[in-house]
Short mmCIF file of C-alpha atoms and ligand atoms in Angstrom, two decimals:
data_model
loop_
_atom_site.label_atom_id
_atom_site.label_comp_id
_atom_site.label_asym_id
_atom_site.label_seq_id
_atom_site.Cartn_x
_atom_site.Cartn_y
_atom_site.Cartn_z
CA MET A 1 -65.52 -4.48 25.30
CA SER A 2 -63.67 -1.32 24.53
CA THR A 3 -62.88 -0.16 21.02
CA PRO A 4 -59.46 -1.33 19.83
CA LEU A 5 -56.89 1.38 19.52
CA PHE A 6 -54.97 1.82 16.30
CA LEU A 7 -51.82 3.60 17.18
CA LYS A 8 -49.21 5.14 14.95
CA LEU A 9 -45.75 4.44 16.26
CA LYS A 10 -42.44 5.13 14.60
CA ASN A 11 -41.37 2.18 12.52
CA ASN A 12 -37.83 1.93 13.89
CA SER A 13 -38.07 -1.31 15.84
CA ASP A 14 -34.43 -2.30 15.14
CA SER A 15 -33.11 0.72 16.89
CA VAL A 16 -35.13 0.65 20.13
CA ASN A 17 -32.92 1.23 23.10
CA ILE A 18 -34.55 -0.59 25.98
CA MET A 19 -34.41 1.55 29.09
CA LYS A 20 -35.11 0.71 32.72
CA ILE A 21 -37.74 3.03 34.10
CA ALA A 22 -39.39 3.42 37.49
CA ILE A 23 -42.66 5.32 37.69
CA ILE A 24 -43.58 6.54 41.16
CA GLY A 25 -47.32 7.09 41.56
CA THR A 26 -49.70 4.82 39.67
CA GLY A 27 -52.68 7.14 39.15
CA TYR A 28 -54.12 8.17 35.78
CA VAL A 29 -50.85 9.73 34.66
CA GLY A 30 -48.39 7.25 36.16
CA LEU A 31 -50.24 4.12 35.07
CA THR A 32 -50.83 5.35 31.53
CA THR A 33 -47.24 6.54 31.17
CA GLY A 34 -45.77 3.31 32.54
CA THR A 35 -48.02 1.14 30.41
CA CYS A 36 -47.29 3.10 27.23
CA PHE A 37 -43.54 2.96 27.85
CA ALA A 38 -43.86 -0.81 28.35
CA GLU A 39 -45.85 -1.01 25.11
CA ILE A 40 -42.97 0.57 23.19
CA GLY A 41 -40.49 -1.87 24.68
CA HIS A 42 -39.02 -0.34 27.82
CA GLU A 43 -38.62 -2.25 31.11
CA ILE A 44 -41.04 -0.75 33.57
CA ILE A 45 -41.56 -0.89 37.29
CA CYS A 46 -44.58 0.99 38.64
CA VAL A 47 -44.67 2.02 42.28
CA ASP A 48 -47.52 3.13 44.50
CA VAL A 49 -47.98 3.55 48.24
CA ASN A 50 -51.45 2.05 47.96
CA GLU A 51 -51.02 -1.69 48.59
CA GLU A 52 -54.51 -2.66 47.43
CA LYS A 53 -53.98 -0.85 44.14
CA ILE A 54 -50.68 -2.64 43.58
CA GLU A 55 -52.12 -6.06 44.47
CA ASN A 56 -54.95 -5.52 41.95
CA LEU A 57 -52.58 -4.26 39.27
CA LYS A 58 -50.48 -7.40 39.68
CA LYS A 59 -53.66 -9.34 38.79
CA GLY A 60 -54.31 -7.08 35.80
CA ILE A 61 -57.16 -5.17 37.47
CA ILE A 62 -56.86 -1.44 37.01
CA PRO A 63 -58.35 1.03 39.48
CA ILE A 64 -59.79 3.42 36.90
CA TYR A 65 -61.90 3.28 33.76
CA GLU A 66 -59.74 4.30 30.83
CA PRO A 67 -60.50 2.84 27.38
CA GLY A 68 -57.88 0.28 26.28
CA LEU A 69 -55.69 0.62 29.35
CA GLU A 70 -56.57 -2.61 31.15
CA GLU A 71 -55.91 -4.66 28.02
CA MET A 72 -52.57 -2.93 27.54
CA VAL A 73 -51.56 -3.47 31.19
CA ARG A 74 -52.32 -7.20 30.85
CA LYS A 75 -50.47 -7.48 27.56
CA ASN A 76 -47.22 -5.98 28.77
CA LYS A 77 -44.87 -7.28 31.42
CA ILE A 78 -44.96 -4.50 33.97
CA ASN A 79 -43.67 -4.93 37.49
CA PHE A 80 -45.89 -3.44 40.17
CA THR A 81 -44.56 -2.82 43.66
CA THR A 82 -44.91 -0.70 46.78
CA ASP A 83 -41.14 -0.83 47.25
CA ALA A 84 -39.86 2.52 45.96
CA LYS A 85 -36.32 1.73 47.11
CA LYS A 86 -36.12 -1.39 44.92
CA ALA A 87 -37.60 0.48 41.96
CA ILE A 88 -35.17 3.38 42.22
CA LYS A 89 -32.18 1.06 42.39
CA PHE A 90 -33.43 -0.82 39.32
CA ALA A 91 -34.05 2.23 37.14
CA GLU A 92 -31.89 4.54 35.06
CA ILE A 93 -34.81 6.97 34.79
CA VAL A 94 -37.12 7.64 37.75
CA ILE A 95 -40.36 9.37 36.81
CA SER A 96 -42.41 11.06 39.50
CA ALA A 97 -46.13 10.98 38.70
CA VAL A 98 -47.63 11.42 42.15
CA GLY A 99 -50.58 13.74 42.56
CA THR A 100 -50.20 17.45 43.20
CA PRO A 101 -53.57 18.21 44.79
CA MET A 102 -54.88 21.66 45.51
CA GLY A 103 -53.37 23.04 48.72
CA LYS A 104 -55.04 25.25 51.32
CA ASN A 105 -54.53 28.50 49.39
CA HIS A 106 -55.33 26.93 46.01
CA ASP A 107 -51.62 26.44 45.36
CA ALA A 108 -50.25 23.04 44.29
CA ASP A 109 -49.48 20.83 47.28
CA LEU A 110 -45.95 19.55 46.66
CA GLN A 111 -45.76 17.24 49.65
CA PHE A 112 -45.78 14.03 47.59
CA VAL A 113 -43.38 15.31 44.94
CA LYS A 114 -40.92 16.33 47.65
CA GLU A 115 -41.25 12.89 49.25
CA VAL A 116 -40.40 11.23 45.95
CA ALA A 117 -37.31 13.45 45.54
CA GLU A 118 -36.26 12.57 49.09
CA THR A 119 -36.73 8.84 48.48
CA PHE A 120 -34.70 9.18 45.28
CA GLY A 121 -31.92 10.98 47.20
CA LYS A 122 -31.94 8.29 49.90
CA HIS A 123 -31.79 5.28 47.59
CA ALA A 124 -30.15 6.18 44.27
CA ASN A 125 -27.09 3.96 43.92
CA ASN A 126 -25.59 5.37 40.73
CA GLN A 127 -26.10 8.21 38.26
CA LYS A 128 -29.79 8.48 37.28
CA VAL A 129 -32.28 10.88 35.77
CA PHE A 130 -35.08 12.27 37.95
CA VAL A 131 -38.09 13.24 35.83
CA ASN A 132 -41.03 15.26 37.06
CA LYS A 133 -44.17 14.33 35.14
CA SER A 134 -46.67 15.68 37.65
CA THR A 135 -48.04 19.17 37.12
CA VAL A 136 -45.79 21.28 39.31
CA PRO A 137 -45.37 25.04 39.64
CA VAL A 138 -42.36 26.85 38.27
CA GLY A 139 -39.37 26.34 40.54
CA THR A 140 -40.23 22.78 41.61
CA GLY A 141 -37.34 21.29 39.61
CA LYS A 142 -34.99 23.43 41.66
CA ILE A 143 -36.63 22.34 44.92
CA CYS A 144 -36.28 18.65 43.96
CA LYS A 145 -32.65 19.19 42.99
CA LYS A 146 -31.89 20.67 46.42
CA ILE A 147 -33.67 17.84 48.24
CA ILE A 148 -31.71 15.21 46.32
CA GLU A 149 -28.40 17.03 46.86
CA THR A 150 -29.11 17.25 50.58
CA GLU A 151 -29.85 13.53 50.79
CA PHE A 152 -26.69 12.68 48.83
CA LYS A 153 -24.68 14.86 51.19
CA LYS A 154 -26.15 13.11 54.22
CA ARG A 155 -25.07 9.79 52.72
CA ASN A 156 -21.74 11.26 51.70
CA VAL A 157 -22.23 10.11 48.10
CA ASP A 158 -21.92 11.99 44.84
CA PHE A 159 -23.37 9.91 42.01
CA GLY A 160 -24.43 12.90 39.99
CA PHE A 161 -28.00 13.10 38.71
CA GLU A 162 -30.05 14.91 36.12
CA ILE A 163 -33.28 16.80 36.78
CA VAL A 164 -35.86 16.88 33.99
CA SER A 165 -39.29 18.45 33.71
CA ASN A 166 -41.43 16.42 31.30
CA PRO A 167 -45.07 17.50 31.77
CA GLU A 168 -47.92 15.25 30.71
CA PHE A 169 -50.68 16.43 28.38
CA LEU A 170 -52.87 13.33 28.24
CA ARG A 171 -56.64 13.63 28.59
CA GLU A 172 -58.72 11.13 30.48
CA GLY A 173 -60.76 9.01 28.10
CA THR A 174 -58.10 9.20 25.38
CA ALA A 175 -55.03 8.79 27.59
CA ILE A 176 -53.25 6.07 25.57
CA LYS A 177 -53.64 7.79 22.23
CA ASP A 178 -52.62 11.12 23.74
CA THR A 179 -49.44 9.50 25.08
CA LEU A 180 -48.39 7.37 22.11
CA GLU A 181 -49.58 9.83 19.48
CA ALA A 182 -48.74 12.96 21.40
CA ASP A 183 -49.05 16.37 19.71
CA ARG A 184 -45.73 17.23 21.26
CA ILE A 185 -43.32 16.19 23.96
CA VAL A 186 -41.93 18.91 26.20
CA ILE A 187 -38.61 18.28 27.91
CA GLY A 188 -37.00 20.78 30.25
CA THR A 189 -33.39 19.99 31.07
CA GLU A 190 -30.14 21.57 32.19
CA THR A 191 -27.67 19.39 30.30
CA ASN A 192 -27.04 17.79 26.93
CA ASN A 193 -26.65 14.42 28.59
CA ALA A 194 -30.20 14.61 29.99
CA ARG A 195 -31.49 15.63 26.55
CA LYS A 196 -29.81 12.62 24.96
CA ILE A 197 -31.29 10.21 27.50
CA MET A 198 -34.80 11.67 27.19
CA LYS A 199 -34.61 11.57 23.40
CA LYS A 200 -33.78 7.87 23.63
CA LEU A 201 -36.74 7.29 25.94
CA TYR A 202 -39.16 8.75 23.41
CA GLU A 203 -37.52 7.53 20.20
CA LYS A 204 -40.45 5.25 19.26
CA ILE A 205 -42.97 8.03 19.53
CA GLU A 206 -43.69 10.10 16.46
CA ALA A 207 -44.03 13.56 17.94
CA PRO A 208 -42.10 16.81 17.86
CA ILE A 209 -39.92 17.24 20.93
CA LEU A 210 -39.48 20.69 22.36
CA PHE A 211 -36.33 20.93 24.44
CA THR A 212 -36.24 23.84 26.80
CA ASP A 213 -35.08 24.78 30.28
CA ILE A 214 -36.78 23.34 33.34
CA LYS A 215 -38.68 26.45 34.40
CA THR A 216 -40.09 26.98 30.91
CA ALA A 217 -41.28 23.37 30.74
CA GLU A 218 -43.02 23.78 34.08
CA ILE A 219 -44.74 26.95 32.87
CA ILE A 220 -45.79 25.34 29.55
CA LYS A 221 -47.98 22.84 31.39
CA TYR A 222 -49.87 25.52 33.32
CA ALA A 223 -50.07 27.77 30.26
CA ALA A 224 -51.54 24.93 28.18
CA ASN A 225 -54.24 24.03 30.69
CA SER A 226 -55.02 27.70 31.36
CA PHE A 227 -55.36 28.36 27.65
CA LEU A 228 -57.75 25.42 27.25
CA ALA A 229 -59.79 26.71 30.19
CA THR A 230 -59.79 30.17 28.58
CA LYS A 231 -61.16 28.74 25.33
CA ILE A 232 -63.99 27.06 27.24
CA SER A 233 -64.88 30.13 29.30
CA PHE A 234 -64.73 32.26 26.15
CA ILE A 235 -67.23 30.09 24.31
CA ASN A 236 -69.43 29.88 27.41
CA GLU A 237 -69.44 33.67 27.65
CA MET A 238 -70.43 33.86 23.97
CA ALA A 239 -73.17 31.29 24.63
CA GLY A 240 -74.64 33.59 27.26
CA PHE A 241 -74.60 36.40 24.71
CA CYS A 242 -76.31 34.20 22.09
CA GLU A 243 -79.07 33.40 24.56
CA LYS A 244 -79.80 37.08 25.09
CA ALA A 245 -79.11 38.54 21.67
CA GLY A 246 -80.28 35.58 19.55
CA GLY A 247 -77.90 33.34 17.66
CA ASN A 248 -76.77 29.76 17.94
CA ILE A 249 -73.53 29.04 19.77
CA LYS A 250 -72.93 25.78 17.89
CA ASP A 251 -72.74 27.69 14.61
CA VAL A 252 -70.77 30.51 16.21
CA ALA A 253 -68.22 27.89 17.36
CA LYS A 254 -68.12 26.39 13.86
CA GLY A 255 -67.85 29.79 12.26
CA ILE A 256 -64.87 30.82 14.31
CA GLY A 257 -63.32 27.36 14.61
CA LEU A 258 -62.92 26.98 10.86
CA ASP A 259 -60.35 29.76 11.07
CA LYS A 260 -57.17 27.73 11.48
CA ARG A 261 -55.72 30.36 13.77
CA ILE A 262 -58.55 29.64 16.22
CA GLY A 263 -59.11 25.91 15.62
CA LYS A 264 -62.27 23.83 16.07
CA LYS A 265 -61.42 22.05 19.29
CA PHE A 266 -62.37 23.06 22.82
CA LEU A 267 -65.19 25.30 21.67
CA ASN A 268 -68.10 23.29 23.05
CA ALA A 269 -70.26 25.48 25.23
CA GLY A 270 -71.59 23.68 28.28
CA ILE A 271 -71.85 23.63 32.04
CA GLY A 272 -68.22 24.50 32.64
CA TYR A 273 -64.93 22.67 32.81
CA GLY A 274 -64.20 20.17 35.59
CA GLY A 275 -61.73 17.36 36.16
CA SER A 276 -58.55 16.93 38.12
CA CYS A 277 -56.53 19.44 36.12
CA LEU A 278 -58.15 22.47 34.52
CA PRO A 279 -59.83 23.90 37.65
CA LYS A 280 -56.85 23.12 39.88
CA ASP A 281 -54.20 24.36 37.49
CA VAL A 282 -55.87 27.70 36.69
CA LYS A 283 -56.22 28.35 40.43
CA ALA A 284 -52.62 27.29 41.13
CA LEU A 285 -51.25 29.56 38.41
CA ILE A 286 -53.18 32.55 39.73
CA GLN A 287 -51.86 31.75 43.19
CA LYS A 288 -48.26 31.37 41.96
CA GLY A 289 -48.60 34.72 40.17
CA GLN A 290 -48.88 36.48 43.53
CA GLU A 291 -45.31 35.54 44.33
CA PHE A 292 -44.17 37.47 41.27
CA ASP A 293 -46.64 40.34 41.42
CA CYS A 294 -48.64 38.98 38.46
CA ASP A 295 -52.35 39.52 38.94
CA PHE A 296 -53.64 37.33 36.07
CA PRO A 297 -56.91 39.30 35.51
CA LEU A 298 -57.75 37.20 32.44
CA LEU A 299 -57.47 33.90 34.31
CA LYS A 300 -59.51 35.25 37.21
CA ALA A 301 -62.31 36.01 34.75
CA VAL A 302 -61.95 32.53 33.21
CA GLU A 303 -62.51 31.05 36.66
CA GLU A 304 -65.44 33.30 37.51
CA ILE A 305 -67.20 32.47 34.25
CA ASN A 306 -66.69 28.78 34.95
CA GLU A 307 -68.15 29.01 38.45
CA ASN A 308 -71.23 30.82 37.11
CA GLN A 309 -71.55 28.29 34.31
CA LYS A 310 -71.86 25.43 36.80
CA ASN A 311 -75.00 27.11 38.22
CA LEU A 312 -76.58 27.87 34.88
CA LEU A 313 -78.63 24.70 34.43
CA PHE A 314 -79.95 24.94 37.96
CA LYS A 315 -81.21 28.48 37.22
CA LYS A 316 -82.76 27.29 33.96
CA LEU A 317 -84.53 24.49 35.80
CA GLN A 318 -85.99 27.00 38.25
CA LYS A 319 -87.07 29.21 35.37
CA HIS A 320 -88.94 26.38 33.67
CA LEU A 321 -90.30 24.47 36.66
CA GLY A 322 -90.68 27.17 39.32
CA ALA A 323 -90.17 25.82 42.86
CA LEU A 324 -88.25 22.55 42.68
CA GLU A 325 -89.36 21.07 46.00
CA GLY A 326 -90.96 17.67 45.49
CA LYS A 327 -90.20 17.64 41.74
CA LEU A 328 -88.34 14.69 40.23
CA ILE A 329 -85.26 15.64 38.25
CA ALA A 330 -83.56 13.00 36.11
CA ILE A 331 -79.83 13.39 35.59
CA TRP A 332 -77.93 11.74 32.75
CA GLY A 333 -74.18 11.83 33.23
CA LEU A 334 -72.17 12.40 36.39
CA SER A 335 -68.49 12.19 35.39
CA PHE A 336 -66.72 15.45 34.52
CA LYS A 337 -66.56 14.32 30.90
CA PRO A 338 -67.41 11.18 28.89
CA LYS A 339 -65.25 8.02 28.69
CA THR A 340 -64.05 8.32 32.26
CA ASP A 341 -65.30 7.34 35.71
CA ASP A 342 -63.58 10.36 37.25
CA MET A 343 -65.76 12.60 39.41
CA ARG A 344 -63.10 15.09 40.47
CA GLU A 345 -64.50 18.64 40.18
CA ALA A 346 -67.38 17.33 38.09
CA PRO A 347 -69.97 20.09 37.48
CA SER A 348 -72.62 17.46 38.37
CA LEU A 349 -71.52 17.72 42.02
CA THR A 350 -72.41 21.43 42.16
CA ILE A 351 -75.77 20.95 40.46
CA ILE A 352 -76.79 17.95 42.58
CA LYS A 353 -75.93 19.76 45.81
CA LYS A 354 -78.09 22.71 44.76
CA LEU A 355 -80.97 20.45 43.80
CA GLN A 356 -80.80 18.59 47.11
CA ALA A 357 -80.98 21.91 48.96
CA THR A 358 -84.30 22.72 47.27
CA GLY A 359 -85.98 19.46 48.30
CA ALA A 360 -86.11 18.12 44.74
CA TYR A 361 -85.82 14.36 44.18
CA ILE A 362 -83.08 13.16 41.89
CA HIS A 363 -82.74 10.08 39.74
CA ALA A 364 -79.20 9.83 38.39
CA TYR A 365 -77.43 7.62 35.89
CA ASP A 366 -73.89 7.41 34.55
CA PRO A 367 -72.47 4.58 32.43
CA LYS A 368 -69.19 4.40 34.41
CA ALA A 369 -68.98 6.91 37.25
CA THR A 370 -71.85 5.87 39.54
CA GLU A 371 -69.68 4.08 42.11
CA ASN A 372 -67.29 7.01 42.40
CA ALA A 373 -70.22 9.45 42.47
CA LYS A 374 -71.82 7.62 45.41
CA LYS A 375 -68.69 8.32 47.47
CA MET A 376 -68.90 12.06 46.82
CA ILE A 377 -72.62 12.80 46.90
CA GLU A 378 -74.74 12.93 50.05
CA SER A 379 -77.20 10.10 49.95
CA PHE A 380 -80.49 11.96 50.63
CA ASN A 381 -83.12 12.62 47.92
CA ILE A 382 -81.08 10.80 45.30
CA GLU A 383 -81.42 7.40 43.70
CA PHE A 384 -78.84 5.97 41.31
CA CYS A 385 -80.55 4.13 38.44
CA LYS A 386 -79.43 1.35 36.12
CA THR A 387 -80.57 2.65 32.73
CA PRO A 388 -81.22 6.07 31.16
CA LEU A 389 -84.91 5.26 30.69
CA ASP A 390 -85.42 4.14 34.31
CA THR A 391 -83.79 7.38 35.35
CA ALA A 392 -86.15 9.50 33.26
CA SER A 393 -89.26 7.61 34.29
CA GLY A 394 -91.81 9.97 35.88
CA ALA A 395 -89.43 12.93 35.77
CA ASN A 396 -90.48 16.57 35.61
CA ALA A 397 -87.30 17.32 33.71
CA LEU A 398 -84.29 15.53 32.29
CA VAL A 399 -80.91 17.17 32.72
CA ILE A 400 -77.93 16.07 30.61
CA LEU A 401 -74.64 16.79 32.35
CA THR A 402 -72.16 14.59 30.46
CA GLU A 403 -72.18 13.94 26.73
CA TRP A 404 -71.89 10.13 26.76
CA ASP A 405 -72.54 8.65 23.30
CA GLU A 406 -75.34 6.42 24.56
CA PHE A 407 -77.45 9.45 25.48
CA ALA A 408 -77.27 10.75 21.92
CA GLN A 409 -78.67 7.43 20.68
CA THR A 410 -81.76 7.57 22.89
CA ASP A 411 -85.08 6.41 21.48
CA LEU A 412 -86.92 9.74 21.82
CA LYS A 413 -90.35 8.17 21.48
CA ARG A 414 -89.78 5.85 24.43
CA LEU A 415 -88.20 8.65 26.43
CA HIS A 416 -91.24 10.84 25.80
CA SER A 417 -93.57 8.06 26.91
CA VAL A 418 -91.86 7.57 30.29
CA MET A 419 -91.37 11.21 31.33
CA LYS A 420 -94.04 13.08 33.27
CA ASN A 421 -93.09 16.38 31.67
CA PRO A 422 -91.15 16.36 28.37
CA LEU A 423 -88.54 18.96 29.31
CA ILE A 424 -84.87 18.38 28.49
CA LEU A 425 -82.12 20.64 29.80
CA ASP A 426 -79.15 19.77 27.68
CA GLY A 427 -76.06 21.01 29.50
CA ARG A 428 -73.71 19.80 26.76
CA ASN A 429 -75.74 20.65 23.64
CA LEU A 430 -75.63 16.94 22.91
CA LEU A 431 -79.01 16.53 21.26
CA ASN A 432 -80.25 18.15 18.07
CA LYS A 433 -82.75 20.78 19.17
CA GLU A 434 -84.88 20.54 16.05
CA ILE A 435 -85.19 16.74 16.17
CA VAL A 436 -85.89 16.68 19.89
CA GLU A 437 -88.54 19.38 19.63
CA LYS A 438 -90.16 17.57 16.69
CA ALA A 439 -90.43 14.55 18.99
CA GLY A 440 -92.55 16.64 21.34
CA PHE A 441 -89.99 17.79 23.90
CA LYS A 442 -89.09 21.25 25.06
CA HIS A 443 -85.32 21.41 24.59
CA VAL A 444 -83.25 23.94 26.52
CA GLY A 445 -79.60 23.93 25.59
CA ILE A 446 -76.68 26.27 26.23
CA GLY A 447 -76.46 29.28 23.92
CA GLN A 448 -79.38 28.09 21.83
CA PRO A 449 -82.18 30.58 22.31
CA ASP A 450 -85.76 29.40 22.56
CA GLN A 451 -86.88 31.08 19.35
CA LYS A 452 -87.26 28.80 16.35
CA PRO A 453 -83.78 27.94 15.07
CA HIS A 454 -83.25 30.41 12.29
CA GLU A 455 -81.74 29.65 8.96
CA THR A 456 -78.30 28.70 10.14
CA ALA A 457 -75.58 28.23 7.63
CA LYS A 458 -75.49 24.68 6.35
CA LEU A 459 -71.77 24.42 6.25
CA LEU A 460 -70.01 22.20 3.80
CA GLU A 461 -67.36 20.83 6.04
CA HIS A 462 -64.08 20.21 4.31
CA ALA A 463 -61.75 17.79 6.03
C1 UDX B 1 -51.65 13.49 37.78
C2 UDX B 1 -50.44 14.38 38.03
O1 UDX B 1 -49.42 13.69 38.57
C3 UDX B 1 -50.85 15.62 38.72
O2 UDX B 1 -49.76 16.42 38.99
C4 UDX B 1 -51.73 16.29 37.77
O3 UDX B 1 -52.07 17.56 38.20
C5 UDX B 1 -52.97 15.45 37.58
O4 UDX B 1 -52.61 14.23 37.05
P1 UDX B 1 -53.14 11.68 38.73
O5 UDX B 1 -52.39 10.61 38.03
O6 UDX B 1 -54.47 12.07 38.24
O7 UDX B 1 -52.19 12.96 38.86
O8 UDX B 1 -53.18 11.44 40.29
P2 UDX B 1 -53.81 10.29 41.12
O9 UDX B 1 -54.77 9.52 40.30
O10 UDX B 1 -54.19 10.93 42.40
O11 UDX B 1 -52.56 9.33 41.35
C6 UDX B 1 -51.46 9.59 42.12
C7 UDX B 1 -50.95 8.25 42.64
O12 UDX B 1 -49.74 8.44 43.35
C8 UDX B 1 -51.92 7.55 43.60
O13 UDX B 1 -52.13 6.23 43.16
C9 UDX B 1 -51.20 7.58 44.94
O14 UDX B 1 -51.50 6.47 45.74
C10 UDX B 1 -49.76 7.62 44.50
N1 UDX B 1 -48.83 8.17 45.47
C11 UDX B 1 -49.08 9.35 46.06
C12 UDX B 1 -47.65 7.49 45.74
O15 UDX B 1 -47.41 6.41 45.21
N2 UDX B 1 -46.76 8.04 46.61
C13 UDX B 1 -47.01 9.19 47.26
O16 UDX B 1 -46.18 9.63 48.05
C14 UDX B 1 -48.20 9.87 46.98
C1 UDX B 2 -56.93 18.18 30.66
C2 UDX B 2 -56.06 18.59 29.47
O1 UDX B 2 -56.85 18.60 28.28
C3 UDX B 2 -54.88 17.64 29.33
O2 UDX B 2 -54.02 18.07 28.28
C4 UDX B 2 -54.11 17.61 30.65
O3 UDX B 2 -53.03 16.69 30.60
C5 UDX B 2 -55.03 17.24 31.78
O4 UDX B 2 -56.14 18.14 31.82
P1 UDX B 2 -58.78 16.31 31.12
O5 UDX B 2 -58.92 16.94 32.46
O6 UDX B 2 -58.67 14.82 31.01
O7 UDX B 2 -57.50 16.90 30.36
O8 UDX B 2 -60.06 16.73 30.25
P2 UDX B 2 -60.38 17.74 29.06
O9 UDX B 2 -60.71 16.97 27.86
O10 UDX B 2 -59.37 18.81 28.96
O11 UDX B 2 -61.75 18.38 29.62
C6 UDX B 2 -61.75 19.19 30.79
C7 UDX B 2 -63.11 19.75 31.05
O12 UDX B 2 -63.46 20.72 30.07
C8 UDX B 2 -64.25 18.72 31.02
O13 UDX B 2 -65.12 18.97 32.11
C9 UDX B 2 -64.94 18.96 29.71
O14 UDX B 2 -66.31 18.62 29.74
C10 UDX B 2 -64.75 20.46 29.56
N1 UDX B 2 -64.81 20.91 28.14
C11 UDX B 2 -63.86 20.49 27.26
C12 UDX B 2 -65.81 21.78 27.74
O15 UDX B 2 -66.68 22.19 28.54
N2 UDX B 2 -65.82 22.19 26.43
C13 UDX B 2 -64.90 21.79 25.52
O16 UDX B 2 -64.97 22.22 24.37
C14 UDX B 2 -63.88 20.91 25.95
#
């Protein structure tokens, strides 16, 4: 059972303009967007090329783990189809949410986005709005516009169409809330008509709308993800400094985060950022910069820090255990962050590969991501376990890679009794060092030096 979501929507039910929307691409972004638009009353048709996915969705089975989403899909009448032509004809707004994976040179691969624009150009039967929700580099709106114009010309039709860039800022694990209670909605358009239509689409959602031009909207998405990545690499760099100079990164983060100009969020030091967006988008922006003679030295450093960070726990393990061959390492958490089963660019992949190369044995556990992890991890020297305690049983060290809530609630006494060597490497600073060490463990976190925790400020936190 997932926790129910209490969402704040605008209380203007009388004035909802029901719109017909087609979403092309039913991944994390497309499925959440389509479902949330259905929830606020729009008529939705979701399209995907993957027939199995569509067949399952028709039965109310969703292909991903995202809290609250399956219930919301079942509750709302959403049409699922593989027939893009039918969906485009039905809709007044066509939203492209196909993936934009990393290309050969780390740029964004626009193949699928271009295909959607082409399909739109081939099948639009009256004036419609084409919305790009995928993360796409600056200039993609223009490319899509050209593709559609070319297809219209081939058909000798001139329905007129609007191009909109409407980037998505949802996070996995909190995707519904992030969509329906968005911090902001960014809409890049060329015309007042497109603005009016997009405003209508979002009228039930209580969030500031920033209208801008298409290129600016495209850049905002990359700037946002790059800034978040910068915050993480900054705090990880400071954590490294704390380890050498003395000092506790958790309190450093609190001490700077209470300054409203800095903000408390995204200052958790750890084993580096992963996921389907931050790593890919920072790389793609650096790559795009080359076209315009922009070197992006700051973002290159952000990336380098992140790569080093992914190796940090492995180095710490070597420091504490010496040679790792034949040792049993327990791993708690595989997904790139909690509340998701997504393994894309998960730091766990880097660490596990390194451990396997040393001849160490691995016991691994994740509450949701194990099945996806099995597809991405070579099967030698690793066993996937059913419970955290089974995983830790007989281990020379326990490594925490994802901060799932259930790990924080561990019975430390029982954990101590099953481990061979009571060493915890806490890659997310999830556990309280003092409590864990009182329970007889050696706790090695990130940016928390080994010396006895000094008198850190006991902050009175004001809401
Ligand atoms: C999203 C965004 O769209 C991407 O730009 C951003 O950088 C990350 O988040 P996401 O929803 O995570 O991507 O992608 P994914 O889960 O891979 O889903 C994409 C879906 O589109 C898949 O279900 C795929 O089958 C479908 N697809 C792809 C199509 O329906 N048509 C295509 O031509 C290509
Ligand atoms: C991100 C953006 O936050 C979202 O706005 C965008 O639409 C998609 O990309 P997501 O990839 O779901 O969302 O995860 P996010 O919560 O941003 O976390 C990304 C990575 O950063 C995770 O590996 C997480 O563990 C790490 N992280 C996050 C930290 O290491 N420290 C932090 O303080 C926050």
